[in-house]
Amino acid sequence: MNIDSIQNGIVLDHIQAGKSMDIYQYLHLDELDCSVAIIKNVRSNHMGKKDIIKIDTPMEVDFDVLGYIDSNITVNIIRDGRLVEKKHVELPKKLVNIIRCKNPRCITASEPQLDAIFLLSDEEKHTYRCAYCDTAKDKKF
Amino acid sequence: MARNLIDIVDLSVEEINELIATAEDIIQHPAKYQDACAHKQLATLFFEPSTRTRLSFESAMLSLGGSVLGFSSASSSSTAKGETVGDTVHTVSCYADIIAMRHPKEGAPFAAAQVAEVPIINAGDGGHNHPTQTLTDLLTIHREKGRLDHFTIGFCGDLKFGRTVHSLVSALSRYENIKFVLISPTELKLPRYVKEEALKKRGIPYTQTTDLESVIPQLDILYMTRVQRERFFNEEDYLRLKDSYILTPEKLESAKPDLSILHPLPRVNEISVAVDKDPRAAYWRQVKNGKYIRMALILKLLGIEV
Ligand SMILES: [Zn+2]
């Protein structure tokens, strides 16, 4: 993969093909002024096809968001045009204000100012449950 | 020990056993505990009315020498003026030493626990949790049987919506050698996720049936619940089925002599009044146990040793 085009920024690699737009949304990349490249369906030896996102600014990314959407993503930190760090994300144990509970009887539905907290309840199935009402959130990405 | 009791699974088996031991000691030596909570205040915040549960908490605190304050419905609380649960509870936690709250919204006690400066006890949050009912059931089984393992328990009635059934099944699944018999109309079977998480994952044996009479001889404990008319799609189904889930002296003829019959109460007609005289009817003793286990819980959460 060619990272020459970025001087100081981040490359999100090994995104499961098709998920890059979800990440774009959840990381609020639309709010950035810098150039953001979304490269879809890149050929990959490992994955067959994958997506890549290049962000041309040194920003803090929310690893919980990335881990929740796709725990196989690697985060490459680029400084002065060189790869200085490669980080792996993992499935977060806790999600705060990333997803909201859909149960209409949940207290977070009637008091939306409460933090939306979800806890990982099944690592294999990637099931998260609302910390308030235990309603399961199926991963739909 | 957690400072709050929001969900029965917050308690380990050891902690539950400790609470039961304290409750048993309270029953044996009530005088020892009569001033244990002197000068302490319990607030009962009932955002939805439940006289039965509220009185049990208040009686528990009074029997410990403490005092009680609170409200018994949302209309008499500031919620009616639009205050959040968090703010109400935060305010009350400035006066009271411990709070028991009931709320129609699921997870409201968890939200309260995030801001309260004193222990929160969930006294029921909608159809979600009611951990002190489960503790009451466990104490009752322990008192009736002398143990919390090695028995066959039947759950009868509405197993789909009955939250007391769900949490008692989960709580009991952590004890040794318990066989579960699930007795309900097909429409009101125990939800799949409860069976998966509490029973199947742990390899615990269970049987499902629609026929109470055929399984009653094998039971050591029978946990009855209400079958509510509004749970059925049509009136004919309800009328056709309701009688099979009503416990009568006739149905009890083939039951074990040491069967214990539990019911979270209030009952409507699912246990005929004639059964009350049967020594196997444990549900009125269960009500008393509810007070003792709440006394034990209050002591525990306040960190008071007697
Ligand atoms: Zn929820």
Coordinates of C-alpha atoms and ligand atoms in Angstrom, one line a residue:
Chain A
M1 CA 0.0 0.0 0.0
N2 CA 1.2 3.5 -0.8
I3 CA 1.3 5.9 2.1
D4 CA 3.5 8.5 0.4
S5 CA 0.6 10.8 -0.2
I6 CA 0.3 11.4 3.6
Q7 CA 2.8 13.4 5.5
N8 CA 1.2 13.5 9.0
G9 CA -1.8 11.5 9.6
I10 CA -3.4 8.1 10.0
V11 CA -4.1 5.2 7.7
L12 CA -6.8 2.7 8.8
D13 CA -6.0 -0.6 7.1
H14 CA -7.5 -4.0 6.9
I15 CA -11.1 -2.7 7.1
Q16 CA -13.5 -5.4 6.1
A17 CA -14.6 -4.5 2.6
G18 CA -17.8 -2.4 2.7
K19 CA -17.4 -1.1 6.2
S20 CA -15.4 2.0 5.5
M21 CA -18.5 4.2 5.2
D22 CA -19.7 3.1 8.6
I23 CA -16.3 4.1 10.0
Y24 CA -16.4 7.4 8.2
Q25 CA -19.8 8.1 9.9
Y26 CA -19.0 6.9 13.4
L27 CA -15.6 8.7 13.5
H28 CA -17.3 11.9 12.2
L29 CA -14.7 12.2 9.4
D30 CA -17.1 14.4 7.5
E31 CA -16.3 17.1 10.0
L32 CA -12.7 17.2 9.0
D33 CA -11.2 19.9 6.8
C34 CA -8.2 17.8 5.7
S35 CA -8.2 15.4 2.8
V36 CA -9.7 12.0 3.6
A37 CA -9.4 9.2 1.1
I38 CA -11.7 6.2 1.2
I39 CA -10.3 3.4 -0.9
K40 CA -12.8 0.5 -1.4
N41 CA -12.3 -3.0 -2.4
V42 CA -8.5 -3.1 -2.5
R43 CA -7.1 -6.4 -3.3
S44 CA -5.6 -8.1 -0.2
N45 CA -3.8 -11.4 0.1
H46 CA -5.3 -12.0 3.5
M47 CA -8.8 -10.8 3.1
G48 CA -9.5 -11.0 -0.6
K49 CA -10.9 -7.5 -0.6
K50 CA -10.5 -4.8 2.0
D51 CA -11.2 -1.0 2.5
I52 CA -8.6 1.6 3.5
I53 CA -9.1 5.1 4.9
K54 CA -6.3 7.7 4.8
I55 CA -6.7 10.8 6.9
D56 CA -4.2 13.6 6.2
T57 CA -4.1 15.1 9.7
P58 CA -2.7 13.8 13.0
M59 CA -6.0 13.2 14.8
E60 CA -7.0 11.1 17.8
V61 CA -9.2 8.2 16.7
D62 CA -11.6 6.5 19.0
F63 CA -10.2 2.9 19.3
D64 CA -13.5 1.8 20.9
V65 CA -15.5 2.8 17.9
L66 CA -13.1 1.1 15.5
G67 CA -12.9 -2.0 17.7
Y68 CA -16.7 -2.1 17.8
I69 CA -17.2 -1.8 14.1
D70 CA -14.4 -4.1 13.1
S71 CA -11.8 -5.5 15.5
N72 CA -9.4 -6.5 12.7
I73 CA -8.5 -3.0 11.7
T74 CA -4.9 -1.8 12.0
V75 CA -4.2 1.8 12.6
N76 CA -1.0 3.2 11.1
I77 CA 0.4 6.4 12.4
I78 CA 2.3 8.4 9.8
R79 CA 4.7 11.2 10.8
D80 CA 6.9 13.1 8.3
G81 CA 5.8 10.7 5.6
R82 CA 7.0 7.6 7.5
L83 CA 5.1 4.8 9.3
V84 CA 6.0 5.4 13.0
E85 CA 3.5 3.2 14.7
K86 CA 1.1 0.3 13.9
K87 CA -1.7 -0.3 16.4
H88 CA -4.2 -3.1 16.5
V89 CA -7.7 -2.5 17.8
E90 CA -9.6 -4.9 19.9
L91 CA -13.3 -5.6 20.8
P92 CA -14.0 -3.0 23.5
K93 CA -15.4 -4.2 26.8
K94 CA -17.5 -1.0 27.2
L95 CA -19.1 1.4 24.7
V96 CA -20.0 4.9 25.9
N97 CA -22.2 7.0 23.7
I98 CA -21.4 5.1 20.5
I99 CA -24.7 3.3 20.1
R100 CA -28.0 3.9 21.7
C101 CA -30.5 1.5 23.2
K102 CA -33.6 0.7 21.1
N103 CA -35.7 -0.5 23.9
P104 CA -38.6 2.0 24.3
R105 CA -39.0 1.0 27.9
C106 CA -35.4 1.7 28.7
I107 CA -34.7 4.7 31.0
T108 CA -32.2 6.0 28.4
A109 CA -35.2 6.4 26.0
S110 CA -37.1 8.7 28.3
E111 CA -33.9 10.5 29.7
P112 CA -31.7 10.9 26.6
Q113 CA -29.1 13.0 28.5
L114 CA -27.9 9.8 30.2
D115 CA -24.7 8.3 28.9
A116 CA -25.6 5.4 26.6
I117 CA -23.5 2.6 28.1
F118 CA -23.2 -0.9 26.5
L119 CA -21.1 -3.8 27.9
L120 CA -19.7 -6.7 25.9
S121 CA -21.6 -9.8 27.0
D122 CA -20.5 -12.4 24.5
E123 CA -17.1 -12.1 23.0
E124 CA -17.7 -14.8 20.4
K125 CA -21.0 -13.4 19.1
H126 CA -19.9 -9.8 19.6
T127 CA -23.0 -9.2 21.6
Y128 CA -23.3 -6.0 23.6
R129 CA -26.0 -5.3 26.2
C130 CA -27.4 -2.0 27.4
A131 CA -26.0 -1.5 30.9
Y132 CA -29.4 -0.1 32.0
C133 CA -31.9 -2.6 30.7
D134 CA -29.8 -5.5 29.3
T135 CA -31.3 -5.3 25.9
A136 CA -28.9 -6.9 23.4
K137 CA -27.6 -4.9 20.5
D138 CA -26.9 -7.1 17.5
K139 CA -24.0 -5.9 15.5
K140 CA -25.4 -4.9 12.2
F141 CA -22.5 -3.7 10.1
Chain B
M1 CA -19.9 -6.6 48.4
A2 CA -21.3 -4.1 45.9
R3 CA -22.7 -1.0 47.4
N4 CA -25.8 -1.4 45.4
L5 CA -28.2 -4.2 44.5
I6 CA -29.4 -3.6 41.0
D7 CA -29.5 -7.1 39.5
I8 CA -29.4 -10.4 41.3
V9 CA -26.3 -11.4 39.3
D10 CA -24.4 -8.5 41.0
L11 CA -24.3 -10.9 44.0
S12 CA -22.0 -13.9 44.0
V13 CA -23.2 -17.2 45.4
E14 CA -21.2 -16.6 48.5
E15 CA -22.8 -13.2 49.0
I16 CA -26.3 -14.7 48.6
N17 CA -25.4 -17.5 51.1
E18 CA -24.2 -14.9 53.5
L19 CA -27.4 -12.9 53.2
I20 CA -29.4 -16.0 53.8
A21 CA -27.4 -16.9 56.8
T22 CA -28.0 -13.4 58.2
A23 CA -31.7 -13.7 57.5
E24 CA -31.8 -17.0 59.3
D25 CA -30.1 -15.5 62.3
I26 CA -32.6 -12.6 62.3
I27 CA -35.4 -15.1 62.3
Q28 CA -33.9 -16.9 65.3
H29 CA -32.8 -13.8 67.2
P30 CA -34.9 -10.8 66.3
A31 CA -34.1 -8.9 69.4
K32 CA -30.5 -8.9 68.6
Y33 CA -31.2 -6.8 65.5
Q34 CA -33.9 -4.5 66.8
D35 CA -31.7 -1.4 67.2
A36 CA -29.1 -2.3 64.5
C37 CA -30.1 0.6 62.3
A38 CA -31.0 3.1 65.0
H39 CA -30.7 6.7 63.6
K40 CA -30.5 5.4 60.0
Q41 CA -33.0 6.3 57.4
L42 CA -34.3 4.3 54.5
A43 CA -35.9 6.2 51.6
T44 CA -38.5 4.3 49.6
L45 CA -38.8 6.0 46.2
F46 CA -41.7 4.4 44.5
F47 CA -42.1 6.1 41.1
E48 CA -44.8 3.5 40.5
P49 CA -47.0 2.1 43.2
S50 CA -46.4 -1.3 44.8
T51 CA -47.8 -1.3 48.2
R52 CA -46.7 -4.9 48.9
T53 CA -43.0 -4.3 48.2
R54 CA -42.9 -0.9 49.8
L55 CA -44.4 -2.2 53.0
S56 CA -41.9 -5.0 53.1
F57 CA -39.0 -2.6 52.8
E58 CA -40.5 -0.2 55.4
S59 CA -41.3 -3.0 57.8
A60 CA -37.7 -4.4 57.4
M61 CA -36.2 -1.0 58.2
L62 CA -38.5 -0.4 61.2
S63 CA -37.7 -3.8 62.6
L64 CA -34.0 -2.8 62.5
G65 CA -34.8 0.3 64.6
G66 CA -34.4 2.6 61.7
S67 CA -36.8 5.1 60.2
V68 CA -38.3 5.5 56.7
L69 CA -39.3 8.3 54.4
G70 CA -40.3 8.5 50.8
F71 CA -43.1 8.6 48.3
S72 CA -45.4 5.9 46.9
S73 CA -46.2 7.1 43.4
A74 CA -44.8 9.3 40.7
S75 CA -47.6 11.9 41.0
S76 CA -46.5 12.7 44.5
S77 CA -42.8 13.1 43.5
S78 CA -41.0 15.8 41.6
T79 CA -40.8 13.5 38.6
A80 CA -44.3 14.8 37.9
K81 CA -42.6 18.2 37.4
G82 CA -40.1 16.7 34.9
E83 CA -37.1 16.1 37.2
T84 CA -34.8 13.3 36.1
V85 CA -34.4 10.1 38.1
G86 CA -30.8 11.1 38.7
D87 CA -31.7 14.5 40.2
T88 CA -34.4 13.1 42.4
V89 CA -32.2 10.3 43.8
H90 CA -29.2 12.7 44.2
T91 CA -31.4 15.0 46.3
V92 CA -32.8 12.1 48.4
S93 CA -29.3 10.7 48.9
C94 CA -28.5 13.9 50.8
Y95 CA -31.0 12.9 53.5
A96 CA -31.2 9.2 53.5
D97 CA -28.6 6.5 54.3
I98 CA -30.0 4.0 51.8
I99 CA -32.6 4.0 49.0
A100 CA -35.0 1.4 47.8
M101 CA -36.5 2.5 44.5
R102 CA -39.1 1.2 42.1
H103 CA -39.5 2.7 38.7
P104 CA -41.6 1.8 35.6
K105 CA -38.6 2.3 33.3
E106 CA -36.0 -0.5 32.9
G107 CA -32.6 0.5 34.1
A108 CA -33.7 3.5 36.2
P109 CA -32.1 2.1 39.4
F110 CA -28.8 1.7 37.4
A111 CA -29.0 5.3 36.3
A112 CA -29.7 6.3 39.9
A113 CA -26.8 4.3 41.2
Q114 CA -24.5 6.4 39.0
V115 CA -25.2 9.6 40.9
A116 CA -26.4 8.4 44.4
E117 CA -24.0 8.8 47.3
V118 CA -25.7 6.1 49.2
P119 CA -26.6 2.4 48.4
I120 CA -29.4 1.9 45.9
I121 CA -31.6 -1.2 46.1
N122 CA -33.7 -2.0 43.0
A123 CA -37.2 -2.7 44.2
G124 CA -38.4 -3.5 40.7
D125 CA -37.7 -1.7 37.4
G126 CA -40.5 -2.3 34.9
G127 CA -40.4 -5.8 33.5
H128 CA -36.7 -6.0 34.0
N129 CA -35.3 -6.9 37.4
H130 CA -36.6 -7.4 40.9
P131 CA -33.7 -8.8 42.8
T132 CA -35.2 -8.7 46.3
Q133 CA -38.0 -10.9 45.1
T134 CA -35.4 -13.4 43.9
L135 CA -33.6 -13.2 47.3
T136 CA -37.0 -13.8 49.0
D137 CA -37.6 -16.8 46.8
L138 CA -34.1 -18.2 47.6
L139 CA -34.5 -17.7 51.3
T140 CA -37.9 -19.4 51.2
I141 CA -36.5 -22.4 49.3
H142 CA -33.6 -22.5 51.8
R143 CA -36.0 -22.4 54.8
E144 CA -38.4 -25.0 53.3
K145 CA -35.7 -27.4 52.1
G146 CA -32.7 -26.6 54.3
R147 CA -30.6 -26.2 51.1
L148 CA -30.3 -24.5 47.8
D149 CA -29.2 -27.6 45.8
H150 CA -30.2 -31.1 44.8
F151 CA -33.9 -30.7 44.1
T152 CA -36.5 -30.6 41.2
I153 CA -38.3 -27.3 40.8
G154 CA -41.3 -26.7 38.6
F155 CA -42.2 -23.3 37.3
C156 CA -45.8 -23.0 36.3
G157 CA -47.8 -20.4 34.5
D158 CA -46.6 -17.4 32.5
L159 CA -42.9 -18.1 32.0
K160 CA -42.6 -15.8 29.1
F161 CA -43.2 -12.4 30.8
G162 CA -42.7 -13.4 34.4
R163 CA -39.5 -11.6 35.4
T164 CA -39.4 -13.3 38.8
V165 CA -39.2 -16.6 37.0
H166 CA -36.4 -15.5 34.8
S167 CA -34.2 -14.2 37.6
L168 CA -34.9 -17.2 39.9
V169 CA -34.0 -19.6 37.1
S170 CA -30.7 -17.7 36.6
A171 CA -30.0 -17.5 40.3
L172 CA -30.6 -21.2 40.8
S173 CA -28.6 -22.2 37.8
R174 CA -25.5 -21.4 39.9
Y175 CA -26.3 -24.1 42.4
E176 CA -25.6 -27.8 42.1
N177 CA -27.9 -30.5 40.8
I178 CA -31.1 -28.7 40.3
K179 CA -33.6 -30.1 37.7
F180 CA -35.9 -27.6 36.1
V181 CA -39.4 -28.4 34.9
L182 CA -41.0 -25.6 32.9
I183 CA -44.8 -25.8 32.8
S184 CA -46.7 -23.3 30.7
P185 CA -49.0 -22.9 27.7
T186 CA -47.0 -23.0 24.4
E187 CA -47.7 -19.2 24.0
L188 CA -46.0 -18.4 27.3
K189 CA -42.9 -20.6 27.3
L190 CA -39.7 -19.5 29.0
P191 CA -37.9 -17.2 26.4
R192 CA -35.1 -18.9 24.4
Y193 CA -32.4 -16.5 25.7
V194 CA -33.1 -17.4 29.3
K195 CA -32.9 -21.1 28.5
E196 CA -29.7 -20.5 26.5
E197 CA -27.9 -18.4 29.0
A198 CA -29.0 -19.9 32.3
L199 CA -29.5 -23.5 31.4
K200 CA -28.1 -24.8 28.1
K201 CA -24.7 -23.0 28.5
R202 CA -24.2 -24.7 31.8
G203 CA -25.5 -28.1 30.7
I204 CA -28.4 -28.0 33.2
P205 CA -31.2 -30.4 32.5
Y206 CA -34.7 -29.2 32.0
T207 CA -38.0 -30.4 30.7
Q208 CA -40.8 -28.4 29.1
T209 CA -44.5 -29.4 29.3
T210 CA -47.9 -27.9 29.0
D211 CA -49.4 -30.4 31.6
L212 CA -49.0 -29.5 35.3
E213 CA -50.8 -32.7 36.5
S214 CA -48.5 -35.1 34.8
V215 CA -45.3 -33.6 36.3
I216 CA -46.5 -32.7 39.7
P217 CA -45.4 -36.0 41.4
Q218 CA -41.8 -35.4 40.6
L219 CA -41.5 -31.9 42.1
D220 CA -39.9 -30.8 45.3
I221 CA -40.8 -27.2 44.7
L222 CA -43.6 -25.7 42.7
Y223 CA -43.3 -22.0 41.8
M224 CA -46.7 -20.7 40.6
T225 CA -47.2 -17.5 38.6
R226 CA -50.2 -15.7 37.3
V227 CA -51.5 -16.4 33.8
Q228 CA -52.9 -13.0 32.7
R229 CA -55.8 -12.7 30.3
E230 CA -54.1 -9.9 28.4
R231 CA -51.2 -12.1 27.5
F232 CA -53.4 -14.2 25.2
F233 CA -54.2 -13.4 21.6
N234 CA -57.8 -14.4 22.0
E235 CA -60.4 -15.1 24.7
E236 CA -61.0 -18.7 23.7
D237 CA -57.4 -19.7 24.2
Y238 CA -57.4 -18.0 27.6
L239 CA -60.6 -19.7 28.7
R240 CA -59.4 -23.1 27.3
L241 CA -56.0 -22.9 29.1
K242 CA -56.5 -21.0 32.3
D243 CA -57.9 -23.9 34.3
S244 CA -55.0 -26.2 33.6
Y245 CA -52.7 -23.8 35.4
I246 CA -54.8 -23.3 38.5
L247 CA -53.6 -25.2 41.5
T248 CA -56.3 -27.0 43.4
P249 CA -56.3 -29.6 46.3
E250 CA -57.2 -32.3 43.7
K251 CA -54.1 -31.6 41.6
L252 CA -52.0 -31.8 44.7
E253 CA -53.2 -35.3 45.6
S254 CA -50.4 -36.9 43.6
A255 CA -47.7 -34.4 44.8
K256 CA -44.9 -35.3 47.2
P257 CA -45.8 -34.8 50.9
D258 CA -42.9 -32.4 51.3
L259 CA -43.6 -30.3 48.2
S260 CA -43.2 -26.6 48.8
I261 CA -45.5 -24.3 46.9
L262 CA -44.2 -20.8 46.2
H263 CA -45.9 -17.8 44.5
P264 CA -44.5 -14.2 44.3
L265 CA -48.0 -12.9 45.0
P266 CA -50.3 -11.2 44.5
R267 CA -52.3 -14.1 43.2
V268 CA -55.5 -13.8 41.2
N269 CA -57.0 -17.2 41.0
E270 CA -54.1 -19.5 40.0
I271 CA -54.0 -21.0 43.4
S272 CA -57.4 -21.9 44.8
V273 CA -57.9 -20.6 48.3
A274 CA -58.5 -24.1 49.5
V275 CA -54.8 -24.8 49.0
D276 CA -53.9 -22.2 51.7
K277 CA -54.7 -24.7 54.5
D278 CA -52.3 -27.2 53.0
P279 CA -49.0 -27.2 55.0
R280 CA -47.2 -27.4 51.7
A281 CA -48.4 -23.9 50.8
A282 CA -45.3 -21.8 51.5
Y283 CA -46.4 -18.5 49.9
W284 CA -47.5 -16.7 53.1
R285 CA -44.2 -17.8 54.8
Q286 CA -42.6 -16.4 51.7
V287 CA -44.0 -13.0 52.4
K288 CA -42.5 -13.0 55.8
N289 CA -39.2 -14.1 54.4
G290 CA -39.3 -11.1 52.1
K291 CA -39.0 -8.9 55.1
Y292 CA -36.2 -10.9 56.7
I293 CA -34.0 -11.0 53.6
R294 CA -34.6 -7.2 53.1
M295 CA -33.4 -6.7 56.7
A296 CA -30.3 -8.7 56.0
L297 CA -29.7 -6.8 52.7
I298 CA -30.1 -3.4 54.4
L299 CA -27.5 -4.4 57.1
K300 CA -25.1 -5.7 54.5
L301 CA -25.3 -2.6 52.2
L302 CA -24.9 -0.3 55.2
G303 CA -22.0 -2.3 56.4
I304 CA -23.5 -2.9 59.8
E305 CA -22.4 -6.0 61.6
V306 CA -24.4 -7.3 64.5
Ligands
ZN1 ZN -31.4 0.0 27.5

